mmCIF file of C-alpha atoms and ligand atoms in Angstrom:
data_model
loop_
_atom_site.group_PDB
_atom_site.id
_atom_site.type_symbol
_atom_site.label_atom_id
_atom_site.label_comp_id
_atom_site.label_asym_id
_atom_site.label_seq_id
_atom_site.Cartn_x
_atom_site.Cartn_y
_atom_site.Cartn_z
ATOM 1 C CA MET E 1 30.054 -5.581 19.007
ATOM 2 C CA ALA E 2 28.737 -5.669 15.385
ATOM 3 C CA GLU E 3 26.171 -3.020 14.556
ATOM 4 C CA ARG E 4 22.565 -4.354 14.387
ATOM 5 C CA PHE E 5 20.470 -3.875 11.308
ATOM 6 C CA SER E 6 17.256 -5.183 9.824
ATOM 7 C CA ARG E 7 16.603 -6.783 6.474
ATOM 8 C CA ILE E 8 13.723 -8.405 4.521
ATOM 9 C CA VAL E 9 14.182 -12.226 4.739
ATOM 10 C CA GLY E 10 10.825 -13.325 3.275
ATOM 11 C CA LEU E 11 8.148 -11.982 0.950
ATOM 12 C CA GLY E 12 4.698 -13.168 0.149
ATOM 13 C CA SER E 13 1.490 -11.868 -1.496
ATOM 14 C CA TYR E 14 -2.083 -12.868 -2.112
ATOM 15 C CA VAL E 15 -4.965 -11.599 -4.157
ATOM 16 C CA PRO E 16 -8.528 -12.898 -4.463
ATOM 17 C CA ASP E 17 -9.386 -14.830 -7.596
ATOM 18 C CA ARG E 18 -12.227 -12.629 -8.753
ATOM 19 C CA VAL E 19 -11.183 -10.364 -11.577
ATOM 20 C CA VAL E 20 -13.179 -7.122 -12.037
ATOM 21 C CA THR E 21 -12.549 -5.360 -15.305
ATOM 22 C CA ASN E 22 -13.189 -1.798 -16.312
ATOM 23 C CA HIS E 23 -16.038 -3.090 -18.348
ATOM 24 C CA ASP E 24 -17.575 -4.752 -15.300
ATOM 25 C CA LEU E 25 -17.450 -1.395 -13.479
ATOM 26 C CA GLY E 26 -19.400 0.135 -16.424
ATOM 27 C CA GLU E 27 -22.301 -2.101 -15.414
ATOM 28 C CA TRP E 28 -22.713 -0.178 -12.164
ATOM 29 C CA MET E 29 -21.617 3.350 -12.984
ATOM 30 C CA ASP E 30 -21.146 5.712 -15.887
ATOM 31 C CA THR E 31 -17.513 5.061 -16.758
ATOM 32 C CA SER E 32 -15.519 3.463 -19.520
ATOM 33 C CA ASP E 33 -12.480 1.281 -20.132
ATOM 34 C CA GLU E 34 -10.999 4.092 -22.283
ATOM 35 C CA TRP E 35 -11.381 6.787 -19.505
ATOM 36 C CA ILE E 36 -9.870 4.546 -16.788
ATOM 37 C CA VAL E 37 -6.954 3.297 -18.859
ATOM 38 C CA GLU E 38 -6.029 6.727 -20.202
ATOM 39 C CA ARG E 39 -6.207 8.436 -16.762
ATOM 40 C CA THR E 40 -4.806 5.616 -14.538
ATOM 41 C CA GLY E 41 -3.302 2.704 -16.599
ATOM 42 C CA ILE E 42 -5.643 0.339 -14.704
ATOM 43 C CA HIS E 43 -7.173 -2.492 -16.791
ATOM 44 C CA GLU E 44 -8.566 -4.710 -14.008
ATOM 45 C CA ARG E 45 -8.433 -5.229 -10.265
ATOM 46 C CA ARG E 46 -9.235 -8.139 -7.871
ATOM 47 C CA TRP E 47 -12.206 -7.902 -5.569
ATOM 48 C CA VAL E 48 -13.331 -10.398 -2.958
ATOM 49 C CA ASP E 49 -16.425 -12.407 -3.763
ATOM 50 C CA GLU E 50 -19.731 -10.670 -3.477
ATOM 51 C CA GLY E 51 -21.362 -11.400 -0.069
ATOM 52 C CA ALA E 52 -18.398 -13.345 1.320
ATOM 53 C CA ARG E 53 -17.336 -12.306 4.802
ATOM 54 C CA ILE E 54 -13.716 -11.726 3.906
ATOM 55 C CA GLY E 55 -11.716 -9.045 5.685
ATOM 56 C CA SER E 56 -8.240 -7.641 5.350
ATOM 57 C CA SER E 57 -6.950 -10.107 7.974
ATOM 58 C CA ASP E 58 -8.142 -13.042 5.817
ATOM 59 C CA LEU E 59 -6.111 -11.857 2.781
ATOM 60 C CA GLY E 60 -3.261 -10.840 5.030
ATOM 61 C CA VAL E 61 -2.964 -14.303 6.640
ATOM 62 C CA GLU E 62 -2.439 -15.930 3.196
ATOM 63 C CA ALA E 63 0.297 -13.420 2.286
ATOM 64 C CA ALA E 64 1.816 -13.850 5.747
ATOM 65 C CA ARG E 65 2.004 -17.676 5.441
ATOM 66 C CA ARG E 66 3.692 -17.261 2.044
ATOM 67 C CA ALA E 67 6.261 -14.707 3.434
ATOM 68 C CA LEU E 68 7.058 -17.068 6.381
ATOM 69 C CA ASP E 69 7.533 -20.022 3.998
ATOM 70 C CA ASP E 70 9.772 -17.861 1.856
ATOM 71 C CA ALA E 71 11.789 -16.948 4.887
ATOM 72 C CA GLY E 72 11.966 -20.658 5.959
ATOM 73 C CA LEU E 73 10.447 -19.704 9.365
ATOM 74 C CA ASP E 74 7.667 -21.114 11.473
ATOM 75 C CA VAL E 75 4.828 -18.924 12.607
ATOM 76 C CA GLY E 76 6.093 -19.225 16.206
ATOM 77 C CA ASP E 77 9.455 -17.589 15.182
ATOM 78 C CA VAL E 78 7.678 -14.233 14.739
ATOM 79 C CA ASP E 79 8.067 -12.013 17.797
ATOM 80 C CA MET E 80 6.039 -9.057 16.666
ATOM 81 C CA ILE E 81 3.279 -8.258 14.119
ATOM 82 C CA ILE E 82 2.830 -4.977 12.366
ATOM 83 C CA PHE E 83 -0.361 -4.708 10.323
ATOM 84 C CA ALA E 84 -0.864 -1.803 7.920
ATOM 85 C CA THR E 85 -4.341 -1.168 6.536
ATOM 86 C CA LEU E 86 -6.810 1.561 5.498
ATOM 87 C CA SER E 87 -9.631 -1.005 5.510
ATOM 88 C CA PRO E 88 -9.648 -2.657 8.970
ATOM 89 C CA ASP E 89 -11.791 -5.692 9.609
ATOM 90 C CA HIS E 90 -13.559 -3.725 12.440
ATOM 91 C CA GLN E 91 -13.318 -0.238 13.914
ATOM 92 C CA PHE E 92 -11.638 -1.844 16.863
ATOM 93 C CA PRO E 93 -9.622 -3.796 17.886
ATOM 94 C CA GLY E 94 -6.952 -3.369 15.303
ATOM 95 C CA THR E 95 -6.769 -5.896 12.472
ATOM 96 C CA GLY E 96 -3.354 -7.182 13.604
ATOM 97 C CA VAL E 97 -4.891 -9.126 16.423
ATOM 98 C CA PHE E 98 -7.355 -10.879 14.010
ATOM 99 C CA LEU E 99 -4.325 -11.911 11.952
ATOM 100 C CA GLN E 100 -2.511 -13.059 15.118
ATOM 101 C CA GLN E 101 -5.484 -15.218 16.056
ATOM 102 C CA LYS E 102 -5.741 -16.679 12.511
ATOM 103 C CA LEU E 103 -2.061 -17.526 12.543
ATOM 104 C CA GLY E 104 -2.477 -19.137 16.004
ATOM 105 C CA LEU E 105 0.197 -16.973 17.529
ATOM 106 C CA GLY E 106 0.368 -16.609 21.314
ATOM 107 C CA PRO E 107 0.856 -13.267 23.186
ATOM 108 C CA ARG E 108 3.341 -10.898 21.668
ATOM 109 C CA PRO E 109 3.320 -7.279 20.527
ATOM 110 C CA VAL E 110 0.949 -6.452 17.729
ATOM 111 C CA LEU E 111 0.787 -2.957 16.236
ATOM 112 C CA ASP E 112 -1.599 -1.517 13.653
ATOM 113 C CA ILE E 113 -0.488 1.233 11.332
ATOM 114 C CA ARG E 114 -3.080 3.594 9.720
ATOM 115 C CA GLN E 115 -0.941 5.503 7.238
ATOM 116 C CA GLN E 116 -2.923 4.350 4.234
ATOM 117 C CA CYS E 117 -0.915 4.167 0.975
ATOM 118 C CA THR E 118 2.278 4.947 2.940
ATOM 119 C CA GLY E 119 1.470 2.240 5.449
ATOM 120 C CA PHE E 120 3.969 -0.339 4.287
ATOM 121 C CA VAL E 121 6.804 2.185 4.261
ATOM 122 C CA TYR E 122 5.934 3.411 7.726
ATOM 123 C CA GLY E 123 5.686 -0.260 8.738
ATOM 124 C CA LEU E 124 9.104 -1.091 7.422
ATOM 125 C CA ALA E 125 10.593 1.875 9.211
ATOM 126 C CA THR E 126 8.875 0.778 12.420
ATOM 127 C CA ALA E 127 10.039 -2.766 12.105
ATOM 128 C CA ASP E 128 13.539 -1.547 11.480
ATOM 129 C CA ALA E 129 13.430 0.628 14.619
ATOM 130 C CA TYR E 130 12.144 -2.112 16.824
ATOM 131 C CA ILE E 131 14.861 -4.474 15.531
ATOM 132 C CA ARG E 132 17.719 -2.050 15.719
ATOM 133 C CA THR E 133 16.885 -1.163 19.286
ATOM 134 C CA GLY E 134 16.772 -4.823 20.235
ATOM 135 C CA MET E 135 13.032 -4.820 21.007
ATOM 136 C CA ALA E 136 12.351 -7.430 18.252
ATOM 137 C CA GLU E 137 14.220 -10.114 16.339
ATOM 138 C CA ARG E 138 11.755 -11.068 13.580
ATOM 139 C CA VAL E 139 8.823 -8.882 12.641
ATOM 140 C CA LEU E 140 5.950 -10.014 10.429
ATOM 141 C CA LEU E 141 4.855 -6.887 8.470
ATOM 142 C CA VAL E 142 1.570 -7.256 6.620
ATOM 143 C CA GLY E 143 -0.242 -4.782 4.337
ATOM 144 C CA ALA E 144 -3.713 -5.879 3.381
ATOM 145 C CA GLU E 145 -6.895 -4.261 2.153
ATOM 146 C CA VAL E 146 -10.480 -5.207 1.307
ATOM 147 C CA HIS E 147 -11.560 -1.958 -0.364
ATOM 148 C CA SER E 148 -14.316 -3.374 -2.527
ATOM 149 C CA THR E 149 -16.885 -3.570 0.254
ATOM 150 C CA GLY E 150 -16.443 0.123 1.191
ATOM 151 C CA LEU E 151 -16.697 1.752 -2.237
ATOM 152 C CA ASP E 152 -19.565 3.738 -3.756
ATOM 153 C CA ARG E 153 -20.494 1.729 -6.836
ATOM 154 C CA SER E 154 -22.803 4.399 -8.208
ATOM 155 C CA THR E 155 -21.687 7.082 -10.670
ATOM 156 C CA ARG E 156 -21.327 9.483 -7.689
ATOM 157 C CA GLY E 157 -18.219 7.485 -6.552
ATOM 158 C CA ARG E 158 -16.667 6.714 -9.861
ATOM 159 C CA ASP E 159 -13.579 8.885 -9.442
ATOM 160 C CA VAL E 160 -12.537 6.899 -6.435
ATOM 161 C CA THR E 161 -14.064 3.443 -6.964
ATOM 162 C CA VAL E 162 -12.377 2.636 -10.262
ATOM 163 C CA LEU E 163 -8.972 3.052 -8.671
ATOM 164 C CA PHE E 164 -9.066 0.446 -5.874
ATOM 165 C CA GLY E 165 -8.482 -3.228 -5.619
ATOM 166 C CA ASP E 166 -8.251 -5.859 -2.831
ATOM 167 C CA GLY E 167 -5.022 -7.677 -1.969
ATOM 168 C CA ALA E 168 -2.354 -8.341 0.557
ATOM 169 C CA GLY E 169 1.465 -8.406 0.763
ATOM 170 C CA ALA E 170 3.782 -9.395 3.554
ATOM 171 C CA ALA E 171 7.429 -9.215 4.517
ATOM 172 C CA VAL E 172 9.370 -10.913 7.328
ATOM 173 C CA VAL E 173 11.883 -8.417 8.608
ATOM 174 C CA ALA E 174 14.724 -9.875 10.746
ATOM 175 C CA ALA E 175 17.787 -8.761 12.603
ATOM 176 C CA THR E 176 21.138 -8.963 10.770
ATOM 177 C CA ASP E 177 24.711 -7.802 11.336
ATOM 178 C CA ASP E 178 25.440 -7.957 7.594
ATOM 179 C CA PRO E 179 25.944 -4.378 6.302
ATOM 180 C CA ALA E 180 25.690 -5.611 2.684
ATOM 181 C CA ARG E 181 22.077 -6.669 2.935
ATOM 182 C CA ARG E 182 19.982 -4.389 5.088
ATOM 183 C CA LEU E 183 17.530 -1.572 5.323
ATOM 184 C CA LEU E 184 19.671 1.594 4.888
ATOM 185 C CA SER E 185 17.226 4.271 5.954
ATOM 186 C CA ALA E 186 13.587 5.450 6.003
ATOM 187 C CA HIS E 187 12.392 8.947 5.311
ATOM 188 C CA LEU E 188 8.855 9.616 6.595
ATOM 189 C CA TYR E 189 6.505 12.612 6.250
ATOM 190 C CA ALA E 190 2.955 13.644 6.813
ATOM 191 C CA ASP E 191 1.127 16.923 6.381
ATOM 192 C CA GLY E 192 -2.265 17.097 8.089
ATOM 193 C CA ARG E 193 -3.271 20.265 6.383
ATOM 194 C CA PHE E 194 -4.404 17.963 3.516
ATOM 195 C CA ALA E 195 -6.203 15.397 5.760
ATOM 196 C CA LYS E 196 -9.546 16.144 4.190
ATOM 197 C CA ASP E 197 -8.399 15.884 0.568
ATOM 198 C CA LEU E 198 -8.620 12.114 0.707
ATOM 199 C CA TRP E 199 -10.686 10.819 3.603
ATOM 200 C CA LEU E 200 -13.751 9.166 4.922
ATOM 201 C CA ASP E 201 -15.886 11.478 7.002
ATOM 202 C CA GLY E 202 -18.807 9.313 8.212
ATOM 203 C CA MET E 203 -19.176 6.959 11.140
ATOM 204 C CA CYS E 204 -16.614 8.420 13.466
ATOM 205 C CA ALA E 205 -16.406 9.746 17.056
ATOM 206 C CA ALA E 206 -15.850 13.302 15.705
ATOM 207 C CA ARG E 207 -19.428 13.449 14.272
ATOM 208 C CA ARG E 208 -22.671 13.956 16.190
ATOM 209 C CA PRO E 209 -24.313 11.512 15.885
ATOM 210 C CA PRO E 210 -21.519 9.251 14.591
ATOM 211 C CA LEU E 211 -23.839 7.991 11.914
ATOM 212 C CA SER E 212 -27.049 9.560 10.606
ATOM 213 C CA VAL E 213 -29.520 8.879 7.809
ATOM 214 C CA GLU E 214 -28.209 12.004 6.110
ATOM 215 C CA ASP E 215 -24.699 10.669 6.292
ATOM 216 C CA LEU E 216 -25.932 7.478 4.445
ATOM 217 C CA GLU E 217 -27.829 9.574 1.861
ATOM 218 C CA GLN E 218 -24.921 11.914 1.244
ATOM 219 C CA GLY E 219 -22.511 8.952 0.809
ATOM 220 C CA ARG E 220 -20.374 9.976 3.755
ATOM 221 C CA LEU E 221 -19.655 6.292 4.472
ATOM 222 C CA TYR E 222 -17.525 6.305 1.200
ATOM 223 C CA PRO E 223 -14.095 7.819 0.669
ATOM 224 C CA ARG E 224 -13.920 11.269 -0.868
ATOM 225 C CA MET E 225 -10.956 12.567 -2.790
ATOM 226 C CA ASN E 226 -9.648 15.743 -4.335
ATOM 227 C CA GLY E 227 -8.055 13.733 -7.170
ATOM 228 C CA ARG E 228 -6.198 16.650 -8.855
ATOM 229 C CA LYS E 229 -4.657 17.800 -5.561
ATOM 230 C CA VAL E 230 -3.530 14.211 -4.655
ATOM 231 C CA PHE E 231 -2.028 13.858 -8.156
ATOM 232 C CA LYS E 232 -0.166 17.159 -7.987
ATOM 233 C CA HIS E 233 1.244 16.569 -4.517
ATOM 234 C CA ALA E 234 2.216 12.918 -5.348
ATOM 235 C CA VAL E 235 4.242 13.799 -8.410
ATOM 236 C CA THR E 236 6.096 16.461 -6.374
ATOM 237 C CA ARG E 237 6.632 14.693 -2.978
ATOM 238 C CA MET E 238 7.660 11.271 -4.345
ATOM 239 C CA PRO E 239 10.716 12.372 -6.455
ATOM 240 C CA GLU E 240 11.680 14.753 -3.612
ATOM 241 C CA VAL E 241 11.752 12.083 -0.903
ATOM 242 C CA ALA E 242 13.382 9.577 -3.271
ATOM 243 C CA ARG E 243 16.257 11.996 -3.907
ATOM 244 C CA GLU E 244 16.555 12.600 -0.139
ATOM 245 C CA ALA E 245 16.903 8.841 0.541
ATOM 246 C CA LEU E 246 19.577 8.479 -2.190
ATOM 247 C CA ALA E 247 21.483 11.599 -1.068
ATOM 248 C CA ALA E 248 21.571 10.315 2.539
ATOM 249 C CA HIS E 249 23.816 7.509 1.324
ATOM 250 C CA GLY E 250 25.788 9.345 -1.346
ATOM 251 C CA CYS E 251 23.971 7.389 -4.051
ATOM 252 C CA GLY E 252 22.732 8.537 -7.417
ATOM 253 C CA VAL E 253 19.751 7.397 -9.428
ATOM 254 C CA GLU E 254 22.164 5.318 -11.616
ATOM 255 C CA ASP E 255 22.961 3.177 -8.510
ATOM 256 C CA ILE E 256 19.343 1.955 -8.111
ATOM 257 C CA ASP E 257 18.698 -1.622 -9.278
ATOM 258 C CA LEU E 258 14.941 -1.490 -8.631
ATOM 259 C CA LEU E 259 12.422 1.295 -7.972
ATOM 260 C CA VAL E 260 9.038 0.307 -6.613
ATOM 261 C CA CYS E 261 6.564 3.137 -6.129
ATOM 262 C CA HIS E 262 3.196 2.772 -4.457
ATOM 263 C CA GLN E 263 0.693 1.869 -7.068
ATOM 264 C CA ALA E 264 -1.968 4.651 -7.050
ATOM 265 C CA ASN E 265 -1.939 5.643 -10.696
ATOM 266 C CA LEU E 266 0.366 4.524 -13.482
ATOM 267 C CA ARG E 267 0.489 8.095 -14.760
ATOM 268 C CA ILE E 268 1.806 9.318 -11.395
ATOM 269 C CA ASN E 269 4.486 6.616 -11.427
ATOM 270 C CA GLU E 270 5.561 7.464 -15.002
ATOM 271 C CA LEU E 271 5.972 11.100 -14.031
ATOM 272 C CA VAL E 272 7.991 10.074 -10.899
ATOM 273 C CA GLN E 273 10.182 7.875 -13.053
ATOM 274 C CA GLN E 274 10.704 10.671 -15.604
ATOM 275 C CA ALA E 275 11.489 13.268 -12.839
ATOM 276 C CA LEU E 276 14.130 10.860 -11.435
ATOM 277 C CA GLY E 277 15.416 9.930 -14.862
ATOM 278 C CA ILE E 278 15.306 6.153 -14.107
ATOM 279 C CA PRO E 279 14.981 3.696 -17.043
ATOM 280 C CA PRO E 280 11.786 1.529 -17.298
ATOM 281 C CA GLU E 281 13.754 -1.742 -16.916
ATOM 282 C CA LYS E 282 14.697 -0.676 -13.380
ATOM 283 C CA VAL E 283 11.048 -0.153 -12.338
ATOM 284 C CA HIS E 284 8.243 -2.568 -11.477
ATOM 285 C CA ASN E 285 4.597 -1.604 -11.738
ATOM 286 C CA ASN E 286 1.577 -3.904 -11.579
ATOM 287 C CA ILE E 287 -1.318 -1.444 -11.061
ATOM 288 C CA GLN E 288 -2.524 -2.448 -14.537
ATOM 289 C CA ARG E 289 -3.784 -5.743 -13.104
ATOM 290 C CA TYR E 290 -4.431 -4.918 -9.419
ATOM 291 C CA GLY E 291 -5.469 -1.272 -9.082
ATOM 292 C CA ASN E 292 -4.442 0.587 -5.988
ATOM 293 C CA THR E 293 -4.232 -1.862 -3.109
ATOM 294 C CA THR E 294 -2.999 0.783 -0.648
ATOM 295 C CA ALA E 295 -0.876 -0.725 2.139
ATOM 296 C CA ALA E 296 -0.520 -3.964 0.136
ATOM 297 C CA SER E 297 0.753 -2.390 -3.134
ATOM 298 C CA ILE E 298 4.484 -2.200 -2.398
ATOM 299 C CA PRO E 299 4.911 -5.751 -1.063
ATOM 300 C CA LEU E 300 2.669 -7.048 -3.834
ATOM 301 C CA CYS E 301 4.974 -5.418 -6.325
ATOM 302 C CA LEU E 302 8.188 -6.476 -4.602
ATOM 303 C CA ASP E 303 7.089 -10.049 -4.389
ATOM 304 C CA GLU E 304 6.020 -10.139 -8.053
ATOM 305 C CA ALA E 305 9.266 -8.355 -9.171
ATOM 306 C CA ARG E 306 11.335 -11.006 -7.442
ATOM 307 C CA ARG E 307 9.347 -13.841 -9.018
ATOM 308 C CA GLU E 308 9.896 -12.224 -12.388
ATOM 309 C CA GLY E 309 13.619 -12.116 -11.847
ATOM 310 C CA LYS E 310 13.834 -8.322 -11.428
ATOM 311 C CA LEU E 311 14.942 -8.433 -7.783
ATOM 312 C CA HIS E 312 18.191 -10.153 -6.593
ATOM 313 C CA PRO E 313 20.059 -10.474 -3.319
ATOM 314 C CA GLY E 314 22.164 -7.361 -2.652
ATOM 315 C CA ASP E 315 20.241 -5.172 -5.062
ATOM 316 C CA LEU E 316 19.804 -1.516 -4.122
ATOM 317 C CA VAL E 317 16.042 -1.004 -3.903
ATOM 318 C CA LEU E 318 14.137 2.260 -3.523
ATOM 319 C CA LEU E 319 10.564 2.120 -2.191
ATOM 320 C CA VAL E 320 8.530 5.307 -2.445
ATOM 321 C CA ALA E 321 4.996 5.980 -1.346
ATOM 322 C CA PHE E 322 2.334 8.782 -1.103
ATOM 323 C CA GLY E 323 -1.176 8.705 0.234
ATOM 324 C CA ALA E 324 -3.967 10.000 2.396
ATOM 325 C CA GLY E 325 -2.965 12.266 5.288
ATOM 326 C CA PHE E 326 -1.188 13.424 3.164
ATOM 327 C CA THR E 327 1.578 10.990 4.092
ATOM 328 C CA TRP E 328 4.641 10.108 2.079
ATOM 329 C CA GLY E 329 8.030 8.436 2.478
ATOM 330 C CA ALA E 330 10.857 6.413 1.046
ATOM 331 C CA VAL E 331 12.921 3.410 2.173
ATOM 332 C CA LEU E 332 16.296 2.619 0.659
ATOM 333 C CA LEU E 333 17.531 -0.917 1.170
ATOM 334 C CA ARG E 334 20.042 -3.511 0.079
ATOM 335 C CA PHE E 335 17.903 -6.548 -0.597
HETATM 336 N N1 COA U 401 -15.178 7.521 -15.435
HETATM 337 C C1 COA U 401 -15.567 8.502 -16.260
HETATM 338 N N2 COA U 401 -15.501 9.783 -15.929
HETATM 339 C C2 COA U 401 -15.067 10.108 -14.789
HETATM 340 C C3 COA U 401 -14.655 9.130 -13.838
HETATM 341 C C4 COA U 401 -14.715 7.853 -14.189
HETATM 342 N N3 COA U 401 -14.346 6.822 -13.415
HETATM 343 N N4 COA U 401 -14.210 9.837 -12.717
HETATM 344 C C5 COA U 401 -14.381 11.156 -12.932
HETATM 345 N N5 COA U 401 -14.832 11.334 -14.175
HETATM 346 C C6 COA U 401 -15.229 12.567 -14.808
HETATM 347 C C7 COA U 401 -15.445 13.673 -13.872
HETATM 348 O O1 COA U 401 -16.772 13.728 -13.373
HETATM 349 C C8 COA U 401 -15.139 14.892 -14.698
HETATM 350 O O2 COA U 401 -16.249 15.176 -15.568
HETATM 351 P P1 COA U 401 -16.619 16.698 -15.913
HETATM 352 O O3 COA U 401 -15.481 17.240 -16.689
HETATM 353 O O4 COA U 401 -17.858 16.540 -16.720
HETATM 354 O O5 COA U 401 -16.882 17.417 -14.606
HETATM 355 C C9 COA U 401 -14.036 14.430 -15.654
HETATM 356 O O6 COA U 401 -14.079 13.002 -15.630
HETATM 357 C C10 COA U 401 -12.652 14.874 -15.177
HETATM 358 O O7 COA U 401 -12.513 14.634 -13.765
HETATM 359 P P2 COA U 401 -11.197 14.948 -13.009
HETATM 360 O O8 COA U 401 -11.387 14.517 -11.558
HETATM 361 O O9 COA U 401 -10.775 16.351 -13.271
HETATM 362 O O10 COA U 401 -10.224 13.965 -13.740
HETATM 363 P P3 COA U 401 -8.650 13.898 -13.560
HETATM 364 O O11 COA U 401 -8.024 14.036 -14.855
HETATM 365 O O12 COA U 401 -8.125 14.609 -12.411
HETATM 366 O O13 COA U 401 -8.479 12.324 -13.220
HETATM 367 C C11 COA U 401 -8.069 10.897 -11.327
HETATM 368 C C12 COA U 401 -9.114 11.788 -12.086
HETATM 369 C C13 COA U 401 -8.809 10.353 -10.112
HETATM 370 C C14 COA U 401 -7.773 9.689 -12.287
HETATM 371 C C15 COA U 401 -6.813 11.693 -11.012
HETATM 372 O O14 COA U 401 -7.133 12.891 -10.438
HETATM 373 C C16 COA U 401 -5.929 10.933 -10.048
HETATM 374 O O15 COA U 401 -5.504 9.831 -10.362
HETATM 375 N N6 COA U 401 -5.650 11.515 -8.918
HETATM 376 C C17 COA U 401 -4.810 10.801 -7.915
HETATM 377 C C18 COA U 401 -5.677 9.786 -7.241
HETATM 378 C C19 COA U 401 -4.906 8.852 -6.400
HETATM 379 O O16 COA U 401 -3.738 8.587 -6.636
HETATM 380 N N7 COA U 401 -5.503 8.545 -5.257
HETATM 381 C C20 COA U 401 -4.943 7.600 -4.365
HETATM 382 C C21 COA U 401 -3.770 8.230 -3.646
HETATM 383 S S1 COA U 401 -2.876 7.119 -2.715
#
């Protein structure tokens, strides 16, 4: 019997229309276009409309429909949903079931992944495992975030707030027996010693009380980050895991057709590219226009790269991510 693999058969993405420039952020906090561009490469990001009740599942459902169209599949062909997000619609249930309901899909397995910026890479690895073991045929994997409603817009939060944008990306992952177009392997890591270097402390079962006036005053409902530590670990771990993925298949950097890194900071990605020695024409970044969209960033980039003619059937594609946890990982695939 032929070996069973998985491959991406459809891609889609969606961002809200509202553009928020660095100058716009300067209206709320003490920051500048020059500071943000120099440190991060970000010029603008998309945020959902002010006051609109739009959650990650709303952006995700648009990206999901586009990915299904791209795959030439009907919604009912999906036999499992994996939803990756750092910004769930609600504390519980998971956001995947809200997406399921919006797609009008009947009972089937729905799994939420909370691996933040590494969420899409963990999601691909999970979809691949379900498919290879015969537990699923076609998995809808969605990464979506509405960060803008959970950010501190005062100067206190400027180190974090300027980085993040809203958006969604989706992939349909399906079973295949074609070894020439398939996910080759996934390499996943986490190190909980750094859990509090990028986290949200407030409103959780581990606090007594879960939410206090002091928490609100101290801004504990907003993410906190040790930016320098995140930067240092990202530029070490990402090249390391990228090399591990290539070595597992006897490939060299010269074999890669497209490198897509999680979009956290253009400066991080430039250092990763330099460390790997990969030329710029084999890399796609779009953080300049979208900021960090966490679990959405890799599919948003992949979808755009393909529309711009940078991603072709059979290409060797390396996806690399790093984020809160710390978590990191790489997926090597033949598109
Ligand atoms: N605008 C203007 N000034 C800012 C600012 C902003 N948005 N954010 C921070 N500053 C200030 C700081 O208050 C500090 O001022 P001080 O010197 O008077 O104390 C100064 O800029 C330098 O801050 P620092 O945090 O040391 O800057 P940095 O060079 O480390 O850059 C980041 C900050 C956030 C851009 C950088 O650390 C980074 O990108 N880290 C990784 C973040 C990341 O990728 N997160 C997501 C992971 S998935």
